[in-house]
Amino acid sequence: MRGACGCGGPTHLAAVALLVVGLGSVFGDITDGAMEHLKREHSLMKPYQGVGSQWDFWGSTLVTSSYVRLTPDERSKQGSIWNTVPCYLKDWEMHVQFKVHGSGKKNLHGDGLAIWYTRDRLHPGPVFSNKAQFHGLAVFVDTYSNDETSDRSFPYISAMVNNGSVSYDHGKDGRSSELGGCSAEIRNRDYDTYLAVRYSKGRLTVMVDVDDKNEWKECIDIGGVRLPTGYYFGASAATGDLSDNHDIISMKLYQLMVEHSPEEENLDWTKIEPSVSLLKSPKDNIDDPTGNFRGTPLTGWKVFLLLLCSLLGIVVCAVVGAVVFQKRQERNKRFY
Ligand SMILES: *[C@@H]1O[C@H](CO)[C@@H](O)[C@H](O)[C@H]1NC(C)=O
Ligand SMILES: [Ca+2]
């Protein structure tokens, strides 16, 4: 007979050990805010002067002093922007500030935009105005549900990694090839929308901030992702029969300072084929805040608080376990 919490001797110890190991792996992923570096050659910021050599603007894209409009709120427009400098960082985090707005009523607007980290740049095609069989990573902000049988709420954010062998299926909103995703009410909001895409040590994380609370909500978090260095960042958008303004306010790329083993360092990272070893994120479609602030990863005191809470949790569990165990012993004594 065991108590409800199952805190028996060896089991309990094992649980504590697991917790400690778990904490260790969490710590390994946390970067120090002070060690983050904005990389200007891969960033696009107001008032966009002098970025002409670092960014190409294609199609319907219009650059003003306060936003880069990929498409206007008009039918059949395609626009994109592409960083001209390949990115050789192994660990990075891209923050995109954007705004999707238009006169269309609910479900009468489209199609959305995409953020890219790909081998090829400036290859127009049917996927939010980029080619369908791309090499690399795409994060889609799909505002229109093409699949009438879909049970999802749109706009829908999803991610896809491709080695050029798979075509994004626009008619099904890319559902068969997605790694994970979430719904987010990003359209016609009073505030700009923020999206963070982090790639570090094979882990892809996508977070979104819709309510201007300076707080990230996790959208996608998946491991086993392999992406090479030397690819290009870009953003693109398209309208069809339905339309929206798709405005990029800024794209800021941060280098994450992460240690790699000497073996890893010696690999030629430009030769990596984009791939994913897990097919589905375990945390698909979740909506809980990570408590991570926009612009800064977990800082020292947050790590400390996290550690403190975990330790408190362990202590409480140990005490409760001990009390339950003792109570049971006493009861057993009374019975014999
Ligand atoms: C590309 O991906 C497909 C499936 O996702 C896989 O079967 C194929 O072997 C991959 N090709 C290369 C060159 O890695
Ligand atoms: Ca769609």
Short mmCIF file of C-alpha atoms and ligand atoms in Angstrom, two decimals:
data_model
loop_
_atom_site.label_atom_id
_atom_site.label_comp_id
_atom_site.label_asym_id
_atom_site.label_seq_id
_atom_site.Cartn_x
_atom_site.Cartn_y
_atom_site.Cartn_z
CA MET A 1 0.00 0.00 0.00
CA ARG A 2 1.32 3.39 -1.01
CA GLY A 3 0.13 6.91 -0.34
CA ALA A 4 -1.41 8.99 -3.10
CA CYS A 5 1.83 10.75 -3.96
CA GLY A 6 3.79 7.53 -4.12
CA CYS A 7 6.72 9.06 -2.29
CA GLY A 8 8.20 5.74 -1.12
CA GLY A 9 11.93 5.67 -0.31
CA PRO A 10 13.69 4.62 -3.53
CA THR A 11 10.97 5.99 -5.85
CA HIS A 12 11.17 9.31 -4.12
CA LEU A 13 14.94 9.49 -4.44
CA ALA A 14 14.68 8.63 -8.11
CA ALA A 15 12.14 11.42 -8.60
CA VAL A 16 14.45 13.94 -6.97
CA ALA A 17 17.35 12.74 -9.10
CA LEU A 18 15.23 13.11 -12.23
CA LEU A 19 14.22 16.62 -11.22
CA VAL A 20 17.83 17.63 -10.70
CA VAL A 21 18.84 16.18 -14.06
CA GLY A 22 15.89 17.97 -15.66
CA LEU A 23 16.97 21.25 -14.11
CA GLY A 24 20.47 20.73 -15.45
CA SER A 25 19.21 20.41 -19.00
CA VAL A 26 17.03 23.51 -18.61
CA PHE A 27 20.08 25.44 -17.46
CA GLY A 28 22.09 24.27 -20.42
CA ASP A 29 19.61 25.99 -22.73
CA ILE A 30 19.44 29.31 -21.00
CA THR A 31 21.58 32.05 -22.41
CA ASP A 32 22.88 34.99 -20.47
CA GLY A 33 21.29 38.28 -21.51
CA ALA A 34 24.59 40.11 -21.29
CA MET A 35 26.16 37.72 -23.75
CA GLU A 36 23.60 38.35 -26.47
CA HIS A 37 24.69 40.31 -29.47
CA LEU A 38 22.59 42.09 -32.00
CA LYS A 39 23.97 41.39 -35.46
CA ARG A 40 23.38 44.49 -37.55
CA GLU A 41 24.34 42.86 -40.83
CA HIS A 42 21.38 40.48 -40.43
CA SER A 43 18.95 43.02 -38.94
CA LEU A 44 16.47 45.42 -40.47
CA MET A 45 15.53 48.46 -38.41
CA LYS A 46 13.89 51.85 -38.73
CA PRO A 47 14.35 54.11 -40.59
CA TYR A 48 15.80 51.54 -43.03
CA GLN A 49 18.36 53.97 -44.42
CA GLY A 50 21.52 52.41 -45.70
CA VAL A 51 20.07 48.89 -45.53
CA GLY A 52 19.81 48.74 -49.31
CA SER A 53 23.11 46.89 -49.54
CA GLN A 54 22.18 44.37 -46.84
CA TRP A 55 18.60 43.74 -47.86
CA ASP A 56 16.95 43.18 -51.22
CA PHE A 57 13.37 44.30 -51.64
CA TRP A 58 11.32 42.43 -54.20
CA GLY A 59 7.84 42.60 -55.77
CA SER A 60 5.18 44.75 -54.20
CA THR A 61 7.46 45.62 -51.25
CA LEU A 62 7.36 49.30 -50.34
CA VAL A 63 9.85 50.83 -47.90
CA THR A 64 8.75 53.86 -45.88
CA SER A 65 10.52 55.43 -42.92
CA SER A 66 8.40 53.55 -40.37
CA TYR A 67 7.61 50.18 -41.93
CA VAL A 68 8.40 47.85 -44.81
CA ARG A 69 5.14 46.91 -46.51
CA LEU A 70 5.50 43.50 -48.18
CA THR A 71 2.03 43.72 -49.69
CA PRO A 72 -0.61 46.44 -49.66
CA ASP A 73 -4.26 45.60 -48.91
CA GLU A 74 -4.86 44.75 -52.57
CA ARG A 75 -5.49 41.54 -54.48
CA SER A 76 -2.77 39.32 -55.99
CA LYS A 77 0.30 41.01 -54.56
CA GLN A 78 3.61 39.35 -53.76
CA GLY A 79 6.49 40.88 -51.90
CA SER A 80 9.62 39.82 -50.07
CA ILE A 81 12.76 41.09 -48.42
CA TRP A 82 15.99 39.13 -48.27
CA ASN A 83 19.16 39.61 -46.30
CA THR A 84 22.10 39.69 -48.74
CA VAL A 85 24.58 38.44 -46.10
CA PRO A 86 24.64 34.68 -45.40
CA CYS A 87 24.44 33.89 -41.68
CA TYR A 88 27.27 31.81 -40.23
CA LEU A 89 26.06 31.86 -36.62
CA LYS A 90 25.43 28.43 -35.09
CA ASP A 91 22.99 29.68 -32.47
CA TRP A 92 20.69 32.58 -33.09
CA GLU A 93 17.41 34.23 -32.23
CA MET A 94 15.43 36.32 -34.71
CA HIS A 95 12.89 38.84 -33.40
CA VAL A 96 10.37 40.03 -35.95
CA GLN A 97 8.07 42.97 -35.25
CA PHE A 98 5.21 43.13 -37.72
CA LYS A 99 1.62 44.16 -38.30
CA VAL A 100 -1.09 42.53 -40.39
CA HIS A 101 -4.06 44.78 -40.98
CA GLY A 102 -6.69 45.53 -43.58
CA SER A 103 -10.27 46.42 -44.31
CA GLY A 104 -11.42 42.82 -44.81
CA LYS A 105 -13.87 41.41 -42.29
CA LYS A 106 -13.27 38.17 -40.43
CA ASN A 107 -12.24 35.35 -42.80
CA LEU A 108 -12.22 37.76 -45.73
CA HIS A 109 -8.53 38.57 -45.74
CA GLY A 110 -5.31 36.81 -46.63
CA ASP A 111 -3.01 35.16 -47.16
CA GLY A 112 -0.31 35.81 -44.59
CA LEU A 113 3.43 36.06 -44.33
CA ALA A 114 6.45 33.86 -43.79
CA ILE A 115 9.83 34.23 -42.13
CA TRP A 116 12.62 32.29 -43.83
CA TYR A 117 16.06 30.92 -43.13
CA THR A 118 16.87 29.29 -46.47
CA ARG A 119 19.63 28.33 -48.87
CA ASP A 120 18.11 30.29 -51.75
CA ARG A 121 16.92 33.86 -51.79
CA LEU A 122 14.73 35.81 -54.17
CA HIS A 123 13.04 32.75 -55.67
CA PRO A 124 9.41 33.77 -56.15
CA GLY A 125 6.81 31.04 -55.88
CA PRO A 126 3.41 30.03 -54.54
CA VAL A 127 4.26 29.83 -50.82
CA PHE A 128 3.63 33.31 -49.45
CA SER A 129 5.49 34.42 -52.59
CA ASN A 130 8.48 32.11 -52.11
CA LYS A 131 9.23 28.82 -53.85
CA ALA A 132 7.52 25.71 -52.46
CA GLN A 133 10.45 23.28 -52.44
CA PHE A 134 12.76 25.37 -50.34
CA HIS A 135 15.86 24.30 -48.40
CA GLY A 136 15.83 25.38 -44.77
CA LEU A 137 13.37 26.74 -42.25
CA ALA A 138 10.07 28.54 -42.69
CA VAL A 139 7.80 30.03 -40.05
CA PHE A 140 4.37 30.77 -41.49
CA VAL A 141 1.88 33.29 -40.18
CA ASP A 142 -1.11 32.03 -42.13
CA THR A 143 -4.13 34.32 -41.83
CA TYR A 144 -6.49 32.45 -44.14
CA SER A 145 -7.76 28.91 -43.76
CA ASN A 146 -7.64 27.38 -47.25
CA ASP A 147 -8.69 23.98 -45.95
CA GLU A 148 -12.44 24.17 -45.33
CA THR A 149 -12.39 20.96 -43.32
CA SER A 150 -9.90 22.42 -40.85
CA ASP A 151 -10.93 22.64 -37.22
CA ARG A 152 -8.29 25.23 -36.48
CA SER A 153 -8.70 28.83 -35.61
CA PHE A 154 -6.82 31.21 -37.91
CA PRO A 155 -4.46 33.10 -38.02
CA TYR A 156 -2.27 30.07 -37.45
CA ILE A 157 1.49 30.10 -36.90
CA SER A 158 3.45 27.02 -37.93
CA ALA A 159 6.99 25.94 -38.74
CA MET A 160 8.43 23.69 -41.42
CA VAL A 161 11.92 22.38 -42.16
CA ASN A 162 12.57 21.24 -45.70
CA ASN A 163 15.49 19.74 -47.65
CA GLY A 164 13.93 20.62 -50.99
CA SER A 165 12.08 17.31 -51.31
CA VAL A 166 8.70 18.41 -49.94
CA SER A 167 6.26 20.95 -51.36
CA TYR A 168 4.34 23.13 -48.93
CA ASP A 169 0.69 22.28 -49.54
CA HIS A 170 -1.06 25.63 -49.69
CA GLY A 171 -4.51 24.08 -50.10
CA LYS A 172 -4.10 22.32 -46.76
CA ASP A 173 -2.29 25.24 -45.08
CA GLY A 174 0.85 23.11 -44.90
CA ARG A 175 -0.60 20.87 -42.24
CA SER A 176 1.04 17.64 -43.41
CA SER A 177 4.54 19.10 -43.25
CA GLU A 178 4.34 21.27 -40.16
CA LEU A 179 6.43 20.65 -37.05
CA GLY A 180 4.00 22.33 -34.69
CA GLY A 181 2.03 25.49 -34.37
CA CYS A 182 -0.51 27.62 -32.57
CA SER A 183 -3.39 29.96 -33.22
CA ALA A 184 -2.80 33.65 -32.54
CA GLU A 185 -5.14 36.60 -32.99
CA ILE A 186 -2.67 38.87 -34.68
CA ARG A 187 -4.80 40.72 -37.21
CA ASN A 188 -6.03 44.33 -36.93
CA ARG A 189 -4.63 44.71 -33.44
CA ASP A 190 -3.83 48.03 -31.79
CA TYR A 191 -0.29 46.85 -31.18
CA ASP A 192 2.42 45.42 -33.35
CA THR A 193 2.95 41.68 -33.16
CA TYR A 194 6.28 40.20 -32.09
CA LEU A 195 7.56 36.82 -33.14
CA ALA A 196 10.75 35.19 -31.92
CA VAL A 197 12.42 32.28 -33.68
CA ARG A 198 15.26 30.72 -31.76
CA TYR A 199 17.57 28.03 -33.08
CA SER A 200 20.15 26.67 -30.70
CA LYS A 201 21.72 23.26 -30.27
CA GLY A 202 19.20 21.53 -32.48
CA ARG A 203 16.25 23.06 -30.71
CA LEU A 204 13.76 25.26 -32.52
CA THR A 205 11.56 27.54 -30.45
CA VAL A 206 8.93 29.94 -31.74
CA MET A 207 7.35 32.45 -29.39
CA VAL A 208 4.82 35.15 -29.96
CA ASP A 209 3.75 38.35 -28.21
CA VAL A 210 0.39 39.59 -29.44
CA ASP A 211 -0.88 41.72 -26.57
CA ASP A 212 2.12 44.03 -26.20
CA LYS A 213 2.63 42.77 -22.66
CA ASN A 214 6.35 42.38 -23.26
CA GLU A 215 5.92 38.70 -22.54
CA TRP A 216 6.47 35.73 -24.83
CA LYS A 217 3.97 32.96 -25.29
CA GLU A 218 5.41 29.70 -26.48
CA CYS A 219 4.07 28.49 -29.79
CA ILE A 220 6.49 25.81 -30.97
CA ASP A 221 9.29 24.06 -29.11
CA ILE A 222 10.88 21.11 -30.81
CA GLY A 223 14.21 19.32 -30.62
CA GLY A 224 16.15 17.29 -33.15
CA VAL A 225 16.22 20.08 -35.74
CA ARG A 226 19.31 20.32 -37.95
CA LEU A 227 19.98 23.49 -39.89
CA PRO A 228 23.22 24.49 -41.60
CA THR A 229 25.02 27.81 -41.39
CA GLY A 230 25.42 30.01 -44.42
CA TYR A 231 21.71 30.37 -45.21
CA TYR A 232 19.79 33.62 -45.67
CA PHE A 233 17.11 35.28 -43.60
CA GLY A 234 14.09 36.69 -45.36
CA ALA A 235 10.42 37.56 -45.05
CA SER A 236 7.69 37.37 -47.63
CA ALA A 237 3.95 37.83 -47.94
CA ALA A 238 1.22 37.34 -50.50
CA THR A 239 -2.38 38.27 -51.14
CA GLY A 240 -4.80 36.43 -53.42
CA ASP A 241 -8.49 37.07 -53.94
CA LEU A 242 -8.40 38.36 -50.38
CA SER A 243 -5.85 40.78 -49.05
CA ASP A 244 -4.20 42.55 -46.12
CA ASN A 245 -1.35 44.95 -45.49
CA HIS A 246 1.62 42.86 -44.39
CA ASP A 247 4.07 45.22 -42.69
CA ILE A 248 7.46 44.34 -41.27
CA ILE A 249 8.57 46.90 -38.68
CA SER A 250 11.85 45.27 -37.76
CA MET A 251 13.87 42.07 -37.91
CA LYS A 252 16.56 41.81 -35.27
CA LEU A 253 18.99 38.94 -35.21
CA TYR A 254 20.77 38.08 -31.98
CA GLN A 255 23.73 35.80 -31.68
CA LEU A 256 23.35 33.38 -28.77
CA MET A 257 26.58 32.58 -27.00
CA VAL A 258 26.46 28.82 -26.59
CA GLU A 259 29.30 26.39 -26.02
CA HIS A 260 29.81 23.54 -28.45
CA SER A 261 32.05 20.53 -28.04
CA PRO A 262 35.33 20.58 -30.03
CA GLU A 263 33.97 17.80 -32.27
CA GLU A 264 30.93 19.91 -33.06
CA GLU A 265 33.07 22.98 -33.67
CA ASN A 266 35.22 21.07 -36.16
CA LEU A 267 32.28 19.98 -38.29
CA ASP A 268 31.60 21.90 -41.48
CA TRP A 269 28.25 23.39 -40.52
CA THR A 270 27.60 24.66 -44.03
CA LYS A 271 27.29 21.02 -45.21
CA ILE A 272 24.42 20.10 -42.87
CA GLU A 273 21.22 18.98 -44.59
CA PRO A 274 18.09 20.53 -43.07
CA SER A 275 16.23 17.79 -41.22
CA VAL A 276 14.14 16.96 -38.16
CA SER A 277 14.40 13.74 -36.20
CA LEU A 278 11.14 14.19 -34.28
CA LEU A 279 8.04 14.57 -36.36
CA LYS A 280 5.69 16.18 -33.90
CA SER A 281 6.38 18.54 -31.07
CA PRO A 282 5.27 17.09 -27.74
CA LYS A 283 3.87 20.47 -26.82
CA ASP A 284 1.73 20.99 -29.88
CA ASN A 285 -0.84 23.75 -29.74
CA ILE A 286 -0.17 25.17 -26.34
CA ASP A 287 -0.97 28.56 -25.05
CA ASP A 288 0.92 29.02 -21.80
CA PRO A 289 3.24 31.94 -21.22
CA THR A 290 6.89 31.11 -20.77
CA GLY A 291 7.47 34.12 -18.60
CA ASN A 292 10.27 35.05 -20.94
CA PHE A 293 10.53 38.74 -21.63
CA ARG A 294 10.75 40.11 -25.11
CA GLY A 295 14.24 41.26 -26.01
CA THR A 296 15.98 39.46 -23.20
CA PRO A 297 16.31 35.75 -22.50
CA LEU A 298 16.13 34.50 -18.92
CA THR A 299 18.35 36.73 -16.84
CA GLY A 300 20.29 35.83 -13.71
CA TRP A 301 17.63 36.51 -11.12
CA LYS A 302 14.98 34.60 -13.06
CA VAL A 303 17.28 31.59 -13.21
CA PHE A 304 17.80 32.00 -9.48
CA LEU A 305 14.03 32.18 -8.83
CA LEU A 306 13.47 29.12 -10.99
CA LEU A 307 16.09 27.21 -9.04
CA LEU A 308 14.67 28.40 -5.72
CA CYS A 309 11.12 27.36 -6.65
CA SER A 310 12.34 23.95 -7.80
CA LEU A 311 14.28 23.41 -4.59
CA LEU A 312 11.26 24.50 -2.52
CA GLY A 313 9.14 22.04 -4.52
CA ILE A 314 11.57 19.22 -3.77
CA VAL A 315 11.66 20.08 -0.07
CA VAL A 316 7.85 20.26 0.16
CA CYS A 317 7.49 16.91 -1.59
CA ALA A 318 10.10 15.35 0.72
CA VAL A 319 8.37 16.69 3.84
CA VAL A 320 4.92 15.61 2.69
CA GLY A 321 6.32 12.20 1.78
CA ALA A 322 7.95 11.83 5.19
CA VAL A 323 4.77 12.85 7.04
CA VAL A 324 2.60 10.49 5.01
CA PHE A 325 5.08 7.70 5.59
CA GLN A 326 5.17 8.34 9.33
CA LYS A 327 1.35 8.51 9.58
CA ARG A 328 1.13 5.17 7.82
CA GLN A 329 3.70 3.64 10.16
CA GLU A 330 1.69 4.83 13.16
CA ARG A 331 -1.54 3.51 11.71
CA ASN A 332 0.11 0.17 11.00
CA LYS A 333 1.33 0.06 14.59
CA ARG A 334 -2.19 0.63 15.90
CA PHE A 335 -3.52 -2.20 13.79
CA TYR A 336 -1.12 -4.82 15.08
C1 LIG B 1 15.10 14.79 -47.64
O1 LIG B 1 14.01 14.50 -46.79
C2 LIG B 1 13.32 13.32 -47.15
C3 LIG B 1 12.11 13.18 -46.27
O2 LIG B 1 11.88 14.27 -45.47
C4 LIG B 1 14.24 12.13 -47.05
O3 LIG B 1 13.57 10.97 -47.43
C5 LIG B 1 15.46 12.36 -47.93
O4 LIG B 1 16.38 11.31 -47.74
C6 LIG B 1 16.12 13.67 -47.61
N1 LIG B 1 17.19 13.94 -48.57
C7 LIG B 1 18.40 14.28 -48.19
C8 LIG B 1 19.37 14.56 -49.30
O5 LIG B 1 18.74 14.37 -47.02
CA CA B 2 -3.65 29.47 -45.70
#
